[in-house]
């Protein structure tokens, strides 16, 4: 038994044990012998003392001896009367005025007197009754001494009587049982409980010899000490040790309800500890470097919590979310505050996962630049702006920073010519312009911006919010575009369903009556040129306009095909590269260019009416 048991368990339960033992021993002392009234006129003659040794605990009973008081009878009738009175009062043997000494003297004076013999037999039976009553209550020293002294008298006077012999055997057992009970109590105080030679073994041995309440109380005290140590171990967090102690305690008295009550208390301790660990783990996740601490709390919870515990499941889920999403959840829509108190562009958390990037062998319209198809695993989620950055959002950036875009500096950009139906360079066109060069509304996607213009806006948002904004990698964009699908188009394998994206539809007509020569047959979205952002349904990741409206700048440099491409989803960048990627179909893209795997490039400083951008915010 560990020292903690003596220091904690026994200290906790010993007051209870003391009460148990004191109650067990209370009321066991024999009633004092009543005084003899009208003592007979007899003379007492001193006789040699005869000693009788009785087995038992010598440390308690020492040498119990009794000598038959010798009585000189001068008046037999008076002596007989005194004997009857002593017998009625229960005064049987202690002195010359007691019933047995008087009756033994009368037998010497009148041997064979039947009346005296009957009285002596009654006195013997009364002595046996007193002895047995004392033996039944022999839980304290006084009661045991009383029973042993009666045994001394019985052994001295009637050693051959079977009832006396049986009693002497029992009183000897009671003395041995008491010795064992005392030894058990010493072991209990020393912290030796149910081990070999410990308190429980001593108490059980005592019970086998003679049923003593103090032994039963000692067994109960062993159980209480084991349960107290079990609760102490549980309080300290060692529930394996607590369970082992409960198992041991269950073998002590085999009292199911006591063990069930203790187990319920330990379950409460366990539940409270699990909740505290959960709370500590959740608090730790609020710190920048608290993920390790949260995982430590989860490991401790999983060690002690029952299977399927909701608290540990909650923390596991939050750790998983923090691992992949920081303080966010997949699908969560949010905005960051800007320095002037306004809000930045709306973002949605894209879940982490894996997908096959690129076009599979045999896909219609696929090019070698889209192959080989390869597995990408995004270990961490990211937030992406729900739609393309708008003219209004870009205006706020330019006004706040004084930034001059490439098209503004240069004085021109490629725009759609409504007269010829072609894309031509137009003067005075920049980010404030629509696809046809006219002023653009604030809810339109910003176009006529280069990849560097997009990165300048991302850097400004980073400075304003304290979060890191950037262009998406090509893998991130295709992953978000597919939104869990591995189909030819973002919406599936066939023609686009009604209202899915702003695409080149066979039913679309320009203000001048023009139609697309290469379009989705039978599809019309009601727009010629870009539509206000968010005009069409979101995809599975709650993102708008991923496959249409305008194509979008990407962080990657152009590479002809995917050989040696990163498998982590990171941007594939070469220092100083001149050609940057853009992805996703636009309002003017052919059906082949609206495929999920379609990719192309443009010069770093290229601006036109078909390309805008959206951003990724790292979590």
Short mmCIF file of N, CA and C in Angstrom, two decimals, residues 407-473:
data_model
loop_
_atom_site.label_atom_id
_atom_site.label_comp_id
_atom_site.label_asym_id
_atom_site.label_seq_id
_atom_site.Cartn_x
_atom_site.Cartn_y
_atom_site.Cartn_z
N UNK A 407 -2.80 50.30 -65.52
CA UNK A 407 -3.56 50.89 -66.63
C UNK A 407 -3.68 52.40 -66.47
N UNK A 408 -3.84 52.88 -65.23
CA UNK A 408 -3.92 54.33 -64.99
C UNK A 408 -2.61 54.98 -65.38
N UNK A 409 -1.50 54.37 -64.95
CA UNK A 409 -0.18 54.93 -65.25
C UNK A 409 0.08 54.90 -66.75
N UNK A 410 -0.32 53.82 -67.36
CA UNK A 410 -0.04 53.62 -68.77
C UNK A 410 -1.01 54.40 -69.66
N UNK A 411 -2.24 54.58 -69.19
CA UNK A 411 -3.23 55.36 -69.92
C UNK A 411 -4.11 54.57 -70.85
N UNK A 412 -4.07 53.23 -70.79
CA UNK A 412 -4.94 52.46 -71.68
C UNK A 412 -5.10 51.03 -71.15
N UNK A 413 -6.06 50.29 -71.71
CA UNK A 413 -6.27 48.88 -71.41
C UNK A 413 -7.07 48.28 -72.56
N UNK A 414 -7.15 46.96 -72.59
CA UNK A 414 -7.92 46.25 -73.61
C UNK A 414 -9.38 46.18 -73.18
N UNK A 415 -10.28 46.71 -74.06
CA UNK A 415 -11.70 46.72 -73.74
C UNK A 415 -12.49 46.18 -74.92
N UNK A 416 -13.74 45.87 -74.67
CA UNK A 416 -14.63 45.35 -75.71
C UNK A 416 -15.16 46.51 -76.54
N UNK A 417 -15.01 46.39 -77.88
CA UNK A 417 -15.50 47.42 -78.80
C UNK A 417 -16.88 47.01 -79.29
N UNK A 418 -17.89 47.75 -78.89
CA UNK A 418 -19.26 47.37 -79.21
C UNK A 418 -19.54 47.46 -80.71
N UNK A 419 -18.79 48.29 -81.41
CA UNK A 419 -19.05 48.43 -82.84
C UNK A 419 -18.52 47.24 -83.63
N UNK A 420 -17.27 46.80 -83.30
CA UNK A 420 -16.68 45.70 -84.06
C UNK A 420 -16.91 44.34 -83.41
N UNK A 421 -17.22 44.35 -82.13
CA UNK A 421 -17.35 43.08 -81.41
C UNK A 421 -16.02 42.46 -81.06
N UNK A 422 -14.95 43.25 -81.13
CA UNK A 422 -13.62 42.74 -80.81
C UNK A 422 -13.08 43.44 -79.56
N UNK A 423 -11.97 42.90 -79.04
CA UNK A 423 -11.28 43.54 -77.92
C UNK A 423 -10.15 44.39 -78.49
N UNK A 424 -10.16 45.68 -78.15
CA UNK A 424 -9.18 46.61 -78.69
C UNK A 424 -8.63 47.46 -77.56
N UNK A 425 -7.47 48.05 -77.80
CA UNK A 425 -6.88 48.93 -76.80
C UNK A 425 -7.61 50.26 -76.80
N UNK A 426 -8.04 50.68 -75.60
CA UNK A 426 -8.75 51.94 -75.49
C UNK A 426 -8.05 52.87 -74.54
N UNK A 427 -7.97 54.12 -74.89
CA UNK A 427 -7.29 55.11 -74.05
C UNK A 427 -8.17 55.51 -72.87
N UNK A 428 -7.50 55.87 -71.77
CA UNK A 428 -8.20 56.36 -70.61
C UNK A 428 -8.99 55.30 -69.86
N UNK A 429 -8.73 54.05 -70.16
CA UNK A 429 -9.45 52.95 -69.51
C UNK A 429 -8.58 52.39 -68.38
N UNK A 430 -9.17 52.26 -67.18
CA UNK A 430 -8.44 51.65 -66.06
C UNK A 430 -9.44 50.96 -65.14
N UNK A 431 -9.06 50.71 -63.88
CA UNK A 431 -9.89 49.92 -62.95
C UNK A 431 -11.29 50.51 -62.73
N UNK A 432 -11.47 51.80 -63.03
CA UNK A 432 -12.77 52.43 -62.85
C UNK A 432 -13.72 52.16 -64.01
N UNK A 433 -13.20 51.46 -65.03
CA UNK A 433 -13.96 51.30 -66.27
C UNK A 433 -14.65 49.94 -66.32
N UNK A 434 -15.77 49.91 -67.10
CA UNK A 434 -16.47 48.66 -67.36
C UNK A 434 -15.81 47.94 -68.53
N UNK A 435 -16.38 46.80 -68.92
CA UNK A 435 -15.79 45.99 -70.00
C UNK A 435 -15.73 46.75 -71.31
N UNK A 436 -16.63 47.73 -71.49
CA UNK A 436 -16.69 48.46 -72.76
C UNK A 436 -16.11 49.86 -72.65
N UNK A 437 -15.43 50.16 -71.53
CA UNK A 437 -14.76 51.44 -71.36
C UNK A 437 -15.58 52.49 -70.66
N UNK A 438 -16.88 52.25 -70.49
CA UNK A 438 -17.69 53.23 -69.77
C UNK A 438 -17.44 53.10 -68.27
N UNK A 439 -17.84 54.09 -67.49
CA UNK A 439 -17.64 53.98 -66.03
C UNK A 439 -18.36 52.76 -65.47
N UNK A 440 -17.72 52.09 -64.54
CA UNK A 440 -18.28 50.86 -63.95
C UNK A 440 -18.96 51.18 -62.62
N UNK A 441 -20.03 50.47 -62.36
CA UNK A 441 -20.71 50.60 -61.06
C UNK A 441 -19.86 49.94 -59.97
N UNK A 442 -20.09 50.39 -58.73
CA UNK A 442 -19.26 49.88 -57.63
C UNK A 442 -19.46 48.40 -57.35
N UNK A 443 -20.61 47.79 -57.74
CA UNK A 443 -20.85 46.38 -57.44
C UNK A 443 -20.37 45.46 -58.56
N UNK A 444 -19.72 46.03 -59.56
CA UNK A 444 -19.17 45.21 -60.65
C UNK A 444 -17.79 44.69 -60.26
N UNK A 445 -17.39 43.54 -60.82
CA UNK A 445 -16.03 43.07 -60.54
C UNK A 445 -15.00 44.02 -61.15
N UNK A 446 -13.97 44.34 -60.39
CA UNK A 446 -12.95 45.23 -60.92
C UNK A 446 -12.17 44.49 -62.01
N UNK A 447 -11.99 45.11 -63.13
CA UNK A 447 -11.21 44.57 -64.25
C UNK A 447 -10.21 45.63 -64.67
N UNK A 448 -9.48 45.39 -65.73
CA UNK A 448 -8.42 46.29 -66.18
C UNK A 448 -7.35 46.47 -65.09
N UNK A 449 -7.09 45.38 -64.34
CA UNK A 449 -6.03 45.40 -63.31
C UNK A 449 -5.05 44.28 -63.63
N UNK A 450 -3.78 44.52 -63.33
CA UNK A 450 -2.74 43.52 -63.56
C UNK A 450 -2.60 42.65 -62.31
N UNK A 451 -1.76 41.60 -62.42
CA UNK A 451 -1.47 40.75 -61.26
C UNK A 451 -0.81 41.57 -60.16
N UNK A 452 0.05 42.53 -60.54
CA UNK A 452 0.71 43.37 -59.54
C UNK A 452 -0.27 44.33 -58.87
N UNK A 453 -1.25 44.80 -59.63
CA UNK A 453 -2.28 45.63 -59.03
C UNK A 453 -3.07 44.84 -57.98
N UNK A 454 -3.35 43.57 -58.29
CA UNK A 454 -4.07 42.72 -57.35
C UNK A 454 -3.24 42.50 -56.09
N UNK A 455 -1.95 42.27 -56.25
CA UNK A 455 -1.07 42.04 -55.10
C UNK A 455 -0.91 43.30 -54.25
N UNK A 456 -0.96 44.46 -54.88
CA UNK A 456 -0.90 45.70 -54.11
C UNK A 456 -2.13 45.84 -53.22
N UNK A 457 -3.30 45.48 -53.76
CA UNK A 457 -4.52 45.53 -52.94
C UNK A 457 -4.43 44.53 -51.78
N UNK A 458 -3.90 43.33 -52.05
CA UNK A 458 -3.74 42.31 -51.00
C UNK A 458 -2.81 42.81 -49.90
N UNK A 459 -1.71 43.47 -50.29
CA UNK A 459 -0.78 43.99 -49.29
C UNK A 459 -1.43 45.06 -48.43
N UNK A 460 -2.28 45.89 -49.05
CA UNK A 460 -2.96 46.94 -48.29
C UNK A 460 -3.95 46.32 -47.29
N UNK A 461 -4.70 45.31 -47.72
CA UNK A 461 -5.62 44.63 -46.81
C UNK A 461 -4.86 43.99 -45.64
N UNK A 462 -3.72 43.41 -45.95
CA UNK A 462 -2.90 42.81 -44.89
C UNK A 462 -2.50 43.85 -43.86
N UNK A 463 -2.07 45.03 -44.35
CA UNK A 463 -1.66 46.10 -43.45
C UNK A 463 -2.85 46.63 -42.65
N UNK A 464 -4.02 46.69 -43.27
CA UNK A 464 -5.20 47.23 -42.61
C UNK A 464 -5.77 46.29 -41.54
N UNK A 465 -5.73 44.99 -41.81
CA UNK A 465 -6.44 44.03 -40.95
C UNK A 465 -5.52 43.28 -40.00
N UNK A 466 -4.23 43.20 -40.32
CA UNK A 466 -3.34 42.36 -39.53
C UNK A 466 -3.38 40.91 -39.93
N UNK A 467 -4.26 40.53 -40.84
CA UNK A 467 -4.32 39.17 -41.38
C UNK A 467 -3.57 39.14 -42.71
N UNK A 468 -3.16 37.95 -43.14
CA UNK A 468 -2.35 37.84 -44.36
C UNK A 468 -3.26 37.54 -45.56
N UNK A 469 -3.34 38.49 -46.51
CA UNK A 469 -4.10 38.35 -47.75
C UNK A 469 -3.13 38.16 -48.90
N UNK A 470 -3.55 37.36 -49.88
CA UNK A 470 -2.71 37.11 -51.05
C UNK A 470 -3.58 36.58 -52.18
N UNK A 471 -2.99 36.51 -53.38
CA UNK A 471 -3.65 35.83 -54.48
C UNK A 471 -3.67 34.33 -54.20
N UNK A 472 -4.71 33.63 -54.64
CA UNK A 472 -4.72 32.17 -54.42
C UNK A 472 -3.70 31.47 -55.29
N UNK A 473 -3.24 30.33 -54.81
CA UNK A 473 -2.41 29.48 -55.67
C UNK A 473 -3.32 28.84 -56.72
#
